[in-house]
PDB file of C-alpha atoms and ligand atoms in Angstrom:
ATOM      1  CA  MET S   1      24.225 -13.387 -16.329  1.00 52.00           C
ATOM      2  CA  PHE S   2      21.021 -12.686 -18.290  1.00 85.00           C
ATOM      3  CA  LEU S   3      19.372 -10.414 -15.763  1.00 93.00           C
ATOM      4  CA  LYS S   4      19.515  -7.321 -17.931  1.00 94.00           C
ATOM      5  CA  GLU S   5      18.029  -9.163 -20.902  1.00 94.00           C
ATOM      6  CA  ASN S   6      15.222 -10.583 -18.728  1.00 95.00           C
ATOM      7  CA  LEU S   7      14.390  -7.151 -17.423  1.00 97.00           C
ATOM      8  CA  ILE S   8      14.398  -5.484 -20.811  1.00 95.00           C
ATOM      9  CA  SER S   9      12.300  -8.193 -22.440  1.00 95.00           C
ATOM     10  CA  ILE S  10       9.666  -8.115 -19.674  1.00 97.00           C
ATOM     11  CA  LYS S  11       9.554  -4.319 -19.803  1.00 96.00           C
ATOM     12  CA  SER S  12       8.989  -4.390 -23.543  1.00 96.00           C
ATOM     13  CA  THR S  13       5.837  -6.496 -23.106  1.00 96.00           C
ATOM     14  CA  LEU S  14       4.215  -4.252 -20.492  1.00 98.00           C
ATOM     15  CA  PRO S  15       1.578  -1.731 -21.539  1.00 98.00           C
ATOM     16  CA  GLU S  16       2.517   1.873 -20.790  1.00 97.00           C
ATOM     17  CA  HIS S  17       0.094   2.203 -17.859  1.00 97.00           C
ATOM     18  CA  VAL S  18       1.640  -0.781 -16.019  1.00 98.00           C
ATOM     19  CA  THR S  19       4.534  -0.162 -13.606  1.00 98.00           C
ATOM     20  CA  LEU S  20       7.200  -2.805 -13.123  1.00 98.00           C
ATOM     21  CA  LEU S  21       8.244  -3.444  -9.544  1.00 98.00           C
ATOM     22  CA  ALA S  22      11.433  -5.518  -9.544  1.00 98.00           C
ATOM     23  CA  VAL S  23      11.187  -7.896  -6.582  1.00 98.00           C
ATOM     24  CA  SER S  24      14.774  -8.252  -5.384  1.00 98.00           C
ATOM     25  CA  LYS S  25      14.332 -10.019  -2.049  1.00 98.00           C
ATOM     26  CA  THR S  26      17.224 -12.352  -1.111  1.00 98.00           C
ATOM     27  CA  LYS S  27      19.296 -11.089  -4.086  1.00 98.00           C
ATOM     28  CA  PRO S  28      22.686  -9.384  -3.613  1.00 97.00           C
ATOM     29  CA  VAL S  29      23.211  -5.670  -4.220  1.00 98.00           C
ATOM     30  CA  SER S  30      25.318  -6.530  -7.301  1.00 97.00           C
ATOM     31  CA  ASP S  31      22.229  -8.036  -8.964  1.00 97.00           C
ATOM     32  CA  LEU S  32      20.118  -5.014  -8.053  1.00 98.00           C
ATOM     33  CA  MET S  33      22.808  -2.720  -9.462  1.00 98.00           C
ATOM     34  CA  GLU S  34      22.705  -4.603 -12.731  1.00 97.00           C
ATOM     35  CA  ALA S  35      18.975  -3.934 -12.935  1.00 97.00           C
ATOM     36  CA  TYR S  36      19.607  -0.334 -11.883  1.00 98.00           C
ATOM     37  CA  ASP S  37      22.137   0.104 -14.680  1.00 96.00           C
ATOM     38  CA  ALA S  38      19.505  -1.184 -17.103  1.00 96.00           C
ATOM     39  CA  GLY S  39      17.221   1.634 -15.957  1.00 96.00           C
ATOM     40  CA  GLN S  40      15.173   0.003 -13.190  1.00 98.00           C
ATOM     41  CA  ARG S  41      14.385   2.392 -10.321  1.00 98.00           C
ATOM     42  CA  ILE S  42      11.627   0.607  -8.371  1.00 98.00           C
ATOM     43  CA  PHE S  43      12.550  -2.348  -6.183  1.00 98.00           C
ATOM     44  CA  GLY S  44      10.454  -4.503  -3.862  1.00 98.00           C
ATOM     45  CA  GLU S  45      11.659  -6.244  -0.716  1.00 98.00           C
ATOM     46  CA  ASN S  46       9.786  -8.329   1.837  1.00 97.00           C
ATOM     47  CA  LYS S  47      12.055  -7.938   4.883  1.00 98.00           C
ATOM     48  CA  ILE S  48      12.550  -4.519   6.427  1.00 98.00           C
ATOM     49  CA  GLN S  49      16.106  -5.117   7.640  1.00 98.00           C
ATOM     50  CA  GLU S  50      17.221  -6.305   4.208  1.00 98.00           C
ATOM     51  CA  MET S  51      15.562  -3.327   2.532  1.00 98.00           C
ATOM     52  CA  VAL S  52      17.291  -0.898   4.921  1.00 98.00           C
ATOM     53  CA  GLU S  53      20.697  -2.430   4.200  1.00 98.00           C
ATOM     54  CA  LYS S  54      20.173  -2.186   0.443  1.00 98.00           C
ATOM     55  CA  TRP S  55      18.824   1.362   0.714  1.00 98.00           C
ATOM     56  CA  GLU S  56      21.955   2.404   2.603  1.00 98.00           C
ATOM     57  CA  GLN S  57      24.250   0.971  -0.050  1.00 98.00           C
ATOM     58  CA  MET S  58      22.449   1.940  -3.229  1.00 98.00           C
ATOM     59  CA  PRO S  59      21.776   5.158  -5.201  1.00 98.00           C
ATOM     60  CA  LYS S  60      19.206   7.449  -3.629  1.00 98.00           C
ATOM     61  CA  ASP S  61      16.948   7.834  -6.660  1.00 98.00           C
ATOM     62  CA  ILE S  62      15.567   4.330  -6.085  1.00 98.00           C
ATOM     63  CA  GLN S  63      11.989   3.891  -4.894  1.00 98.00           C
ATOM     64  CA  TRP S  64      11.760   1.146  -2.278  1.00 99.00           C
ATOM     65  CA  HIS S  65       8.515  -0.792  -1.908  1.00 98.00           C
ATOM     66  CA  MET S  66       7.779  -3.050   1.051  1.00 98.00           C
ATOM     67  CA  ILE S  67       5.801  -6.042  -0.227  1.00 98.00           C
ATOM     68  CA  GLY S  68       6.006  -8.385   2.764  1.00 96.00           C
ATOM     69  CA  HIS S  69       3.931  -8.637   5.891  1.00 93.00           C
ATOM     70  CA  VAL S  70       4.905  -5.742   8.160  1.00 96.00           C
ATOM     71  CA  GLN S  71       5.286  -6.028  11.914  1.00 95.00           C
ATOM     72  CA  THR S  72       4.257  -2.817  13.669  1.00 97.00           C
ATOM     73  CA  ASN S  73       7.433  -2.629  15.748  1.00 97.00           C
ATOM     74  CA  LYS S  74       9.569  -2.481  12.588  1.00 98.00           C
ATOM     75  CA  VAL S  75       7.800   0.334  10.733  1.00 98.00           C
ATOM     76  CA  LYS S  76      10.152   2.901  12.301  1.00 98.00           C
ATOM     77  CA  PHE S  77      13.178   1.464  10.475  1.00 98.00           C
ATOM     78  CA  MET S  78      11.785   2.226   7.014  1.00 98.00           C
ATOM     79  CA  ALA S  79       9.595   5.263   7.729  1.00 98.00           C
ATOM     80  CA  GLN S  80      12.231   7.702   6.552  1.00 98.00           C
ATOM     81  CA  PHE S  81      12.522   6.379   3.014  1.00 98.00           C
ATOM     82  CA  VAL S  82       9.942   3.743   2.021  1.00 98.00           C
ATOM     83  CA  SER S  83       7.952   4.924  -0.989  1.00 98.00           C
ATOM     84  CA  LEU S  84       5.066   2.427  -0.922  1.00 98.00           C
ATOM     85  CA  ILE S  85       3.931  -0.250   1.545  1.00 98.00           C
ATOM     86  CA  HIS S  86       1.916  -2.939  -0.274  1.00 98.00           C
ATOM     87  CA  GLY S  87       0.740  -5.315   2.417  1.00 94.00           C
ATOM     88  CA  VAL S  88      -1.263  -3.172   4.828  1.00 97.00           C
ATOM     89  CA  ASP S  89      -4.183  -5.072   6.296  1.00 95.00           C
ATOM     90  CA  SER S  90      -5.099  -3.565   9.661  1.00 96.00           C
ATOM     91  CA  LEU S  91      -5.988  -0.269  11.301  1.00 97.00           C
ATOM     92  CA  LYS S  92      -3.391  -0.943  13.975  1.00 97.00           C
ATOM     93  CA  LEU S  93      -0.643  -1.106  11.364  1.00 97.00           C
ATOM     94  CA  LEU S  94      -1.947   2.012   9.605  1.00 98.00           C
ATOM     95  CA  GLU S  95      -1.898   3.897  12.916  1.00 98.00           C
ATOM     96  CA  GLU S  96       1.730   2.958  13.466  1.00 98.00           C
ATOM     97  CA  ILE S  97       2.691   3.919   9.888  1.00 98.00           C
ATOM     98  CA  ASN S  98       0.886   7.231  10.415  1.00 98.00           C
ATOM     99  CA  LYS S  99       2.754   7.851  13.662  1.00 98.00           C
ATOM    100  CA  GLN S 100       6.157   7.111  12.144  1.00 98.00           C
ATOM    101  CA  ALA S 101       5.347   9.169   9.035  1.00 98.00           C
ATOM    102  CA  GLN S 102       4.454  12.094  11.281  1.00 98.00           C
ATOM    103  CA  LYS S 103       7.791  11.780  13.097  1.00 98.00           C
ATOM    104  CA  ASN S 104       9.537  11.972   9.744  1.00 98.00           C
ATOM    105  CA  ASN S 105       7.372  14.849   8.610  1.00 98.00           C
ATOM    106  CA  ARG S 106       6.016  13.048   5.575  1.00 98.00           C
ATOM    107  CA  ILE S 107       3.062  11.194   4.141  1.00 98.00           C
ATOM    108  CA  ILE S 108       3.575   7.487   3.496  1.00 98.00           C
ATOM    109  CA  ASN S 109       1.712   5.886   0.600  1.00 98.00           C
ATOM    110  CA  CYS S 110       0.098   2.522   1.317  1.00 98.00           C
ATOM    111  CA  LEU S 111      -1.836  -0.164  -0.505  1.00 98.00           C
ATOM    112  CA  LEU S 112      -4.461  -2.148   1.361  1.00 98.00           C
ATOM    113  CA  GLN S 113      -4.022  -5.869   0.873  1.00 97.00           C
ATOM    114  CA  VAL S 114      -7.192  -7.708  -0.036  1.00 97.00           C
ATOM    115  CA  HIS S 115      -7.585 -11.437   0.447  1.00 95.00           C
ATOM    116  CA  ILE S 116      -8.681 -12.853  -2.905  1.00 94.00           C
ATOM    117  CA  ALA S 117      -7.088 -16.312  -2.865  1.00 91.00           C
ATOM    118  CA  GLU S 118      -8.743 -19.506  -1.743  1.00 86.00           C
ATOM    119  CA  GLU S 119      -5.848 -20.419   0.517  1.00 81.00           C
ATOM    120  CA  GLU S 120      -6.210 -19.547   4.172  1.00 75.00           C
ATOM    121  CA  THR S 121      -2.546 -18.693   4.573  1.00 64.00           C
ATOM    122  CA  LYS S 122      -2.404 -15.441   2.653  1.00 60.00           C
ATOM    123  CA  PHE S 123      -2.777 -12.166   4.493  1.00 84.00           C
ATOM    124  CA  GLY S 124      -5.298  -9.493   3.657  1.00 94.00           C
ATOM    125  CA  LEU S 125      -8.699  -8.014   4.356  1.00 96.00           C
ATOM    126  CA  ASN S 126     -11.916  -9.425   2.987  1.00 94.00           C
ATOM    127  CA  GLU S 127     -14.331  -7.038   1.280  1.00 94.00           C
ATOM    128  CA  ASP S 128     -16.399  -6.347   4.407  1.00 95.00           C
ATOM    129  CA  GLU S 129     -13.328  -5.701   6.531  1.00 96.00           C
ATOM    130  CA  LEU S 130     -12.000  -3.384   3.845  1.00 97.00           C
ATOM    131  CA  ASN S 131     -15.194  -1.342   3.776  1.00 96.00           C
ATOM    132  CA  ASP S 132     -15.402  -1.220   7.577  1.00 96.00           C
ATOM    133  CA  LEU S 133     -11.835   0.037   7.749  1.00 97.00           C
ATOM    134  CA  LEU S 134     -12.387   2.756   5.147  1.00 96.00           C
ATOM    135  CA  GLN S 135     -15.570   3.954   6.859  1.00 94.00           C
ATOM    136  CA  SER S 136     -14.180   4.022  10.381  1.00 95.00           C
ATOM    137  CA  GLU S 137     -13.660   7.365  12.105  1.00 95.00           C
ATOM    138  CA  ASN S 138     -10.235   6.345  13.416  1.00 97.00           C
ATOM    139  CA  PHE S 139      -9.085   5.698   9.881  1.00 97.00           C
ATOM    140  CA  LYS S 140     -10.254   9.062   8.598  1.00 95.00           C
ATOM    141  CA  LYS S 141      -8.197  10.800  11.298  1.00 96.00           C
ATOM    142  CA  LEU S 142      -4.918   9.505   9.884  1.00 98.00           C
ATOM    143  CA  GLN S 143      -3.378  12.451   8.054  1.00 97.00           C
ATOM    144  CA  ASN S 144       0.129  11.133   7.400  1.00 98.00           C
ATOM    145  CA  ILE S 145      -0.838   8.093   5.375  1.00 98.00           C
ATOM    146  CA  ARG S 146      -2.449   7.957   1.966  1.00 98.00           C
ATOM    147  CA  ILE S 147      -4.155   4.887   0.532  1.00 98.00           C
ATOM    148  CA  VAL S 148      -3.165   4.920  -3.124  1.00 98.00           C
ATOM    149  CA  GLY S 149      -4.510   1.545  -4.138  1.00 98.00           C
ATOM    150  CA  LEU S 150      -5.040  -2.141  -3.468  1.00 98.00           C
ATOM    151  CA  MET S 151      -2.831  -5.208  -3.571  1.00 98.00           C
ATOM    152  CA  GLY S 152      -3.730  -8.866  -3.887  1.00 97.00           C
ATOM    153  CA  MET S 153      -2.291 -12.290  -4.553  1.00 95.00           C
ATOM    154  CA  ALA S 154      -4.104 -14.994  -6.450  1.00 95.00           C
ATOM    155  CA  THR S 155      -4.195 -18.626  -5.407  1.00 93.00           C
ATOM    156  CA  PHE S 156      -1.039 -20.545  -6.293  1.00 91.00           C
ATOM    157  CA  THR S 157      -2.519 -22.796  -8.973  1.00 93.00           C
ATOM    158  CA  ASP S 158      -2.290 -23.646 -12.670  1.00 93.00           C
ATOM    159  CA  ASN S 159      -6.011 -23.087 -13.041  1.00 95.00           C
ATOM    160  CA  GLN S 160      -6.128 -19.936 -15.202  1.00 96.00           C
ATOM    161  CA  THR S 161      -9.885 -19.624 -14.837  1.00 97.00           C
ATOM    162  CA  GLN S 162      -9.616 -19.431 -11.078  1.00 96.00           C
ATOM    163  CA  ILE S 163      -6.737 -16.930 -11.145  1.00 97.00           C
ATOM    164  CA  LYS S 164      -8.671 -14.783 -13.576  1.00 97.00           C
ATOM    165  CA  LYS S 165     -11.749 -14.914 -11.362  1.00 97.00           C
ATOM    166  CA  GLU S 166      -9.743 -13.775  -8.341  1.00 97.00           C
ATOM    167  CA  PHE S 167      -8.003 -10.923 -10.162  1.00 98.00           C
ATOM    168  CA  SER S 168     -11.290  -9.757 -11.664  1.00 98.00           C
ATOM    169  CA  HIS S 169     -12.844  -9.792  -8.219  1.00 97.00           C
ATOM    170  CA  LEU S 170     -10.095  -7.521  -6.903  1.00 98.00           C
ATOM    171  CA  LYS S 171     -10.510  -5.204  -9.878  1.00 98.00           C
ATOM    172  CA  SER S 172     -14.236  -4.853  -9.171  1.00 98.00           C
ATOM    173  CA  ILE S 173     -13.562  -4.054  -5.499  1.00 98.00           C
ATOM    174  CA  PHE S 174     -11.007  -1.485  -6.651  1.00 98.00           C
ATOM    175  CA  ASP S 175     -13.494   0.157  -9.025  1.00 98.00           C
ATOM    176  CA  ASN S 176     -16.124   0.302  -6.275  1.00 96.00           C
ATOM    177  CA  ILE S 177     -14.011   2.015  -3.661  1.00 95.00           C
ATOM    178  CA  LYS S 178     -12.095   4.245  -6.079  1.00 95.00           C
ATOM    179  CA  VAL S 179     -15.149   6.470  -6.367  1.00 95.00           C
ATOM    180  CA  LEU S 180     -15.748   6.863  -2.615  1.00 92.00           C
ATOM    181  CA  PRO S 181     -14.908  10.343  -1.363  1.00 92.00           C
ATOM    182  CA  ILE S 182     -12.523   9.574   1.504  1.00 92.00           C
ATOM    183  CA  VAL S 183      -9.961  12.226   2.454  1.00 90.00           C
ATOM    184  CA  ASN S 184      -6.869  10.074   2.785  1.00 96.00           C
ATOM    185  CA  CYS S 185      -7.638   7.778  -0.146  1.00 96.00           C
ATOM    186  CA  GLN S 186      -6.680   8.449  -3.733  1.00 96.00           C
ATOM    187  CA  LEU S 187      -6.753   5.133  -5.490  1.00 97.00           C
ATOM    188  CA  SER S 188      -4.754   4.769  -8.675  1.00 97.00           C
ATOM    189  CA  ILE S 189      -2.650   1.635  -8.154  1.00 98.00           C
ATOM    190  CA  LEU S 190      -3.847  -1.940  -8.494  1.00 98.00           C
ATOM    191  CA  SER S 191      -0.896  -4.129  -7.517  1.00 98.00           C
ATOM    192  CA  MET S 192      -1.473  -7.651  -8.780  1.00 98.00           C
ATOM    193  CA  GLY S 193       0.526 -10.171 -10.754  1.00 98.00           C
ATOM    194  CA  MET S 194       3.860 -11.921 -10.166  1.00 98.00           C
ATOM    195  CA  SER S 195       6.223 -13.850 -12.466  1.00 97.00           C
ATOM    196  CA  GLY S 196       3.754 -16.689 -13.026  1.00 95.00           C
ATOM    197  CA  ASP S 197       0.554 -14.736 -13.522  1.00 96.00           C
ATOM    198  CA  TYR S 198       1.331 -11.135 -14.433  1.00 98.00           C
ATOM    199  CA  LYS S 199       0.020 -11.347 -17.998  1.00 97.00           C
ATOM    200  CA  LEU S 200      -3.342 -12.514 -16.721  1.00 97.00           C
ATOM    201  CA  ALA S 201      -3.246  -9.820 -14.035  1.00 98.00           C
ATOM    202  CA  ILE S 202      -2.710  -7.122 -16.666  1.00 98.00           C
ATOM    203  CA  GLU S 203      -5.642  -8.474 -18.695  1.00 98.00           C
ATOM    204  CA  CYS S 204      -7.719  -8.112 -15.531  1.00 98.00           C
ATOM    205  CA  GLY S 205      -6.708  -4.497 -14.898  1.00 98.00           C
ATOM    206  CA  SER S 206      -3.439  -4.553 -12.957  1.00 98.00           C
ATOM    207  CA  THR S 207      -1.444  -1.307 -13.020  1.00 98.00           C
ATOM    208  CA  MET S 208       1.580  -2.618 -11.112  1.00 98.00           C
ATOM    209  CA  VAL S 209       3.218  -6.023 -11.443  1.00 98.00           C
ATOM    210  CA  ARG S 210       5.625  -7.415  -8.832  1.00 98.00           C
ATOM    211  CA  ILE S 211       8.149  -9.560 -10.667  1.00 98.00           C
ATOM    212  CA  GLY S 212      11.039 -11.366  -9.008  1.00 98.00           C
ATOM    213  CA  SER S 213      12.206 -14.715 -10.337  1.00 97.00           C
ATOM    214  CA  SER S 214      11.580 -13.916 -14.020  1.00 97.00           C
ATOM    215  CA  ILE S 215      14.084 -11.075 -13.693  1.00 97.00           C
ATOM    216  CA  PHE S 216      16.585 -12.232 -11.059  1.00 97.00           C
ATOM    217  CA  GLY S 217      16.272 -16.008 -11.390  1.00 94.00           C
ATOM    218  CA  ASN S 218      15.047 -18.498  -8.818  1.00 93.00           C
ATOM    219  CA  ARG S 219      15.581 -17.752  -5.140  1.00 92.00           C
TER     220      ARG S 219
HETATM  221  C1  PLP W   1       8.197 -12.722  -3.777  1.00 91.20           C
HETATM  222  C2  PLP W   1       7.000 -11.933  -4.097  1.00 91.20           C
HETATM  223  C3  PLP W   1       6.693 -11.559  -5.425  1.00 91.20           C
HETATM  224  C4  PLP W   1       7.532 -11.972  -6.626  1.00 91.20           C
HETATM  225  O1  PLP W   1       7.368 -13.325  -6.898  1.00 91.20           O
HETATM  226  P1  PLP W   1       7.998 -14.000  -8.214  1.00 91.20           P
HETATM  227  O2  PLP W   1       7.185 -15.227  -8.403  1.00 91.20           O
HETATM  228  O3  PLP W   1       9.426 -14.287  -7.906  1.00 91.20           O
HETATM  229  O4  PLP W   1       7.847 -13.041  -9.331  1.00 91.20           O
HETATM  230  C5  PLP W   1       5.580 -10.766  -5.631  1.00 91.20           C
HETATM  231  N1  PLP W   1       4.792 -10.370  -4.618  1.00 91.20           N
HETATM  232  C6  PLP W   1       5.046 -10.712  -3.350  1.00 91.20           C
HETATM  233  C7  PLP W   1       4.135 -10.236  -2.283  1.00 91.20           C
HETATM  234  C8  PLP W   1       6.147 -11.505  -3.036  1.00 91.20           C
HETATM  235  O5  PLP W   1       6.386 -11.849  -1.764  1.00 91.20           O
END
């Protein structure tokens, strides 16, 4: 088992301002505990039920990030403990997160997912939809959510030029909206980069990389 070594060697290459999210989806608790014992405290899952089960079994100083597409009817299961939801791409979902956060007497941090890839299949808002959402009155009323940044996924390709173009595009959108004075927005996190493209993502301004297979092995 080389998990610990993988984790430590990736960590050593990250600049200080970049946070490592260990993407542990489909992996057993024993693997997560090995990463935990090596100092990792931030884990990402893409299924709510799986995240809840791991949260119940594992130490309580872990920060759990939801990185998958979230169905509104499942927000209630993670509202008590989730520390960041990465894939938020609609007002309807934000309203449900706000409602469940209120019930739990807390503020839930969210990232808005922006569609930067060429593929049609990936979720996310385009730039116009993003701006419309941030300007809408219904959005500004939500007091139990906080938008702390943006998330995006590049096209799955070997073409470095294209990946770089997409990441740079997201960074420019991030810089534009970071300066807008919106009450429930305080942008500091730019979540981009996975095992295959995180170095490029960091070059383009990522502050949080979501790394799974390079730490835990193939799924
Ligand atoms: C699975 C997943 C990752 C991690 O992918 P790896 O290639 O295994 O590093 C990152 N982000 C999201 C949204 C994912 O679903």
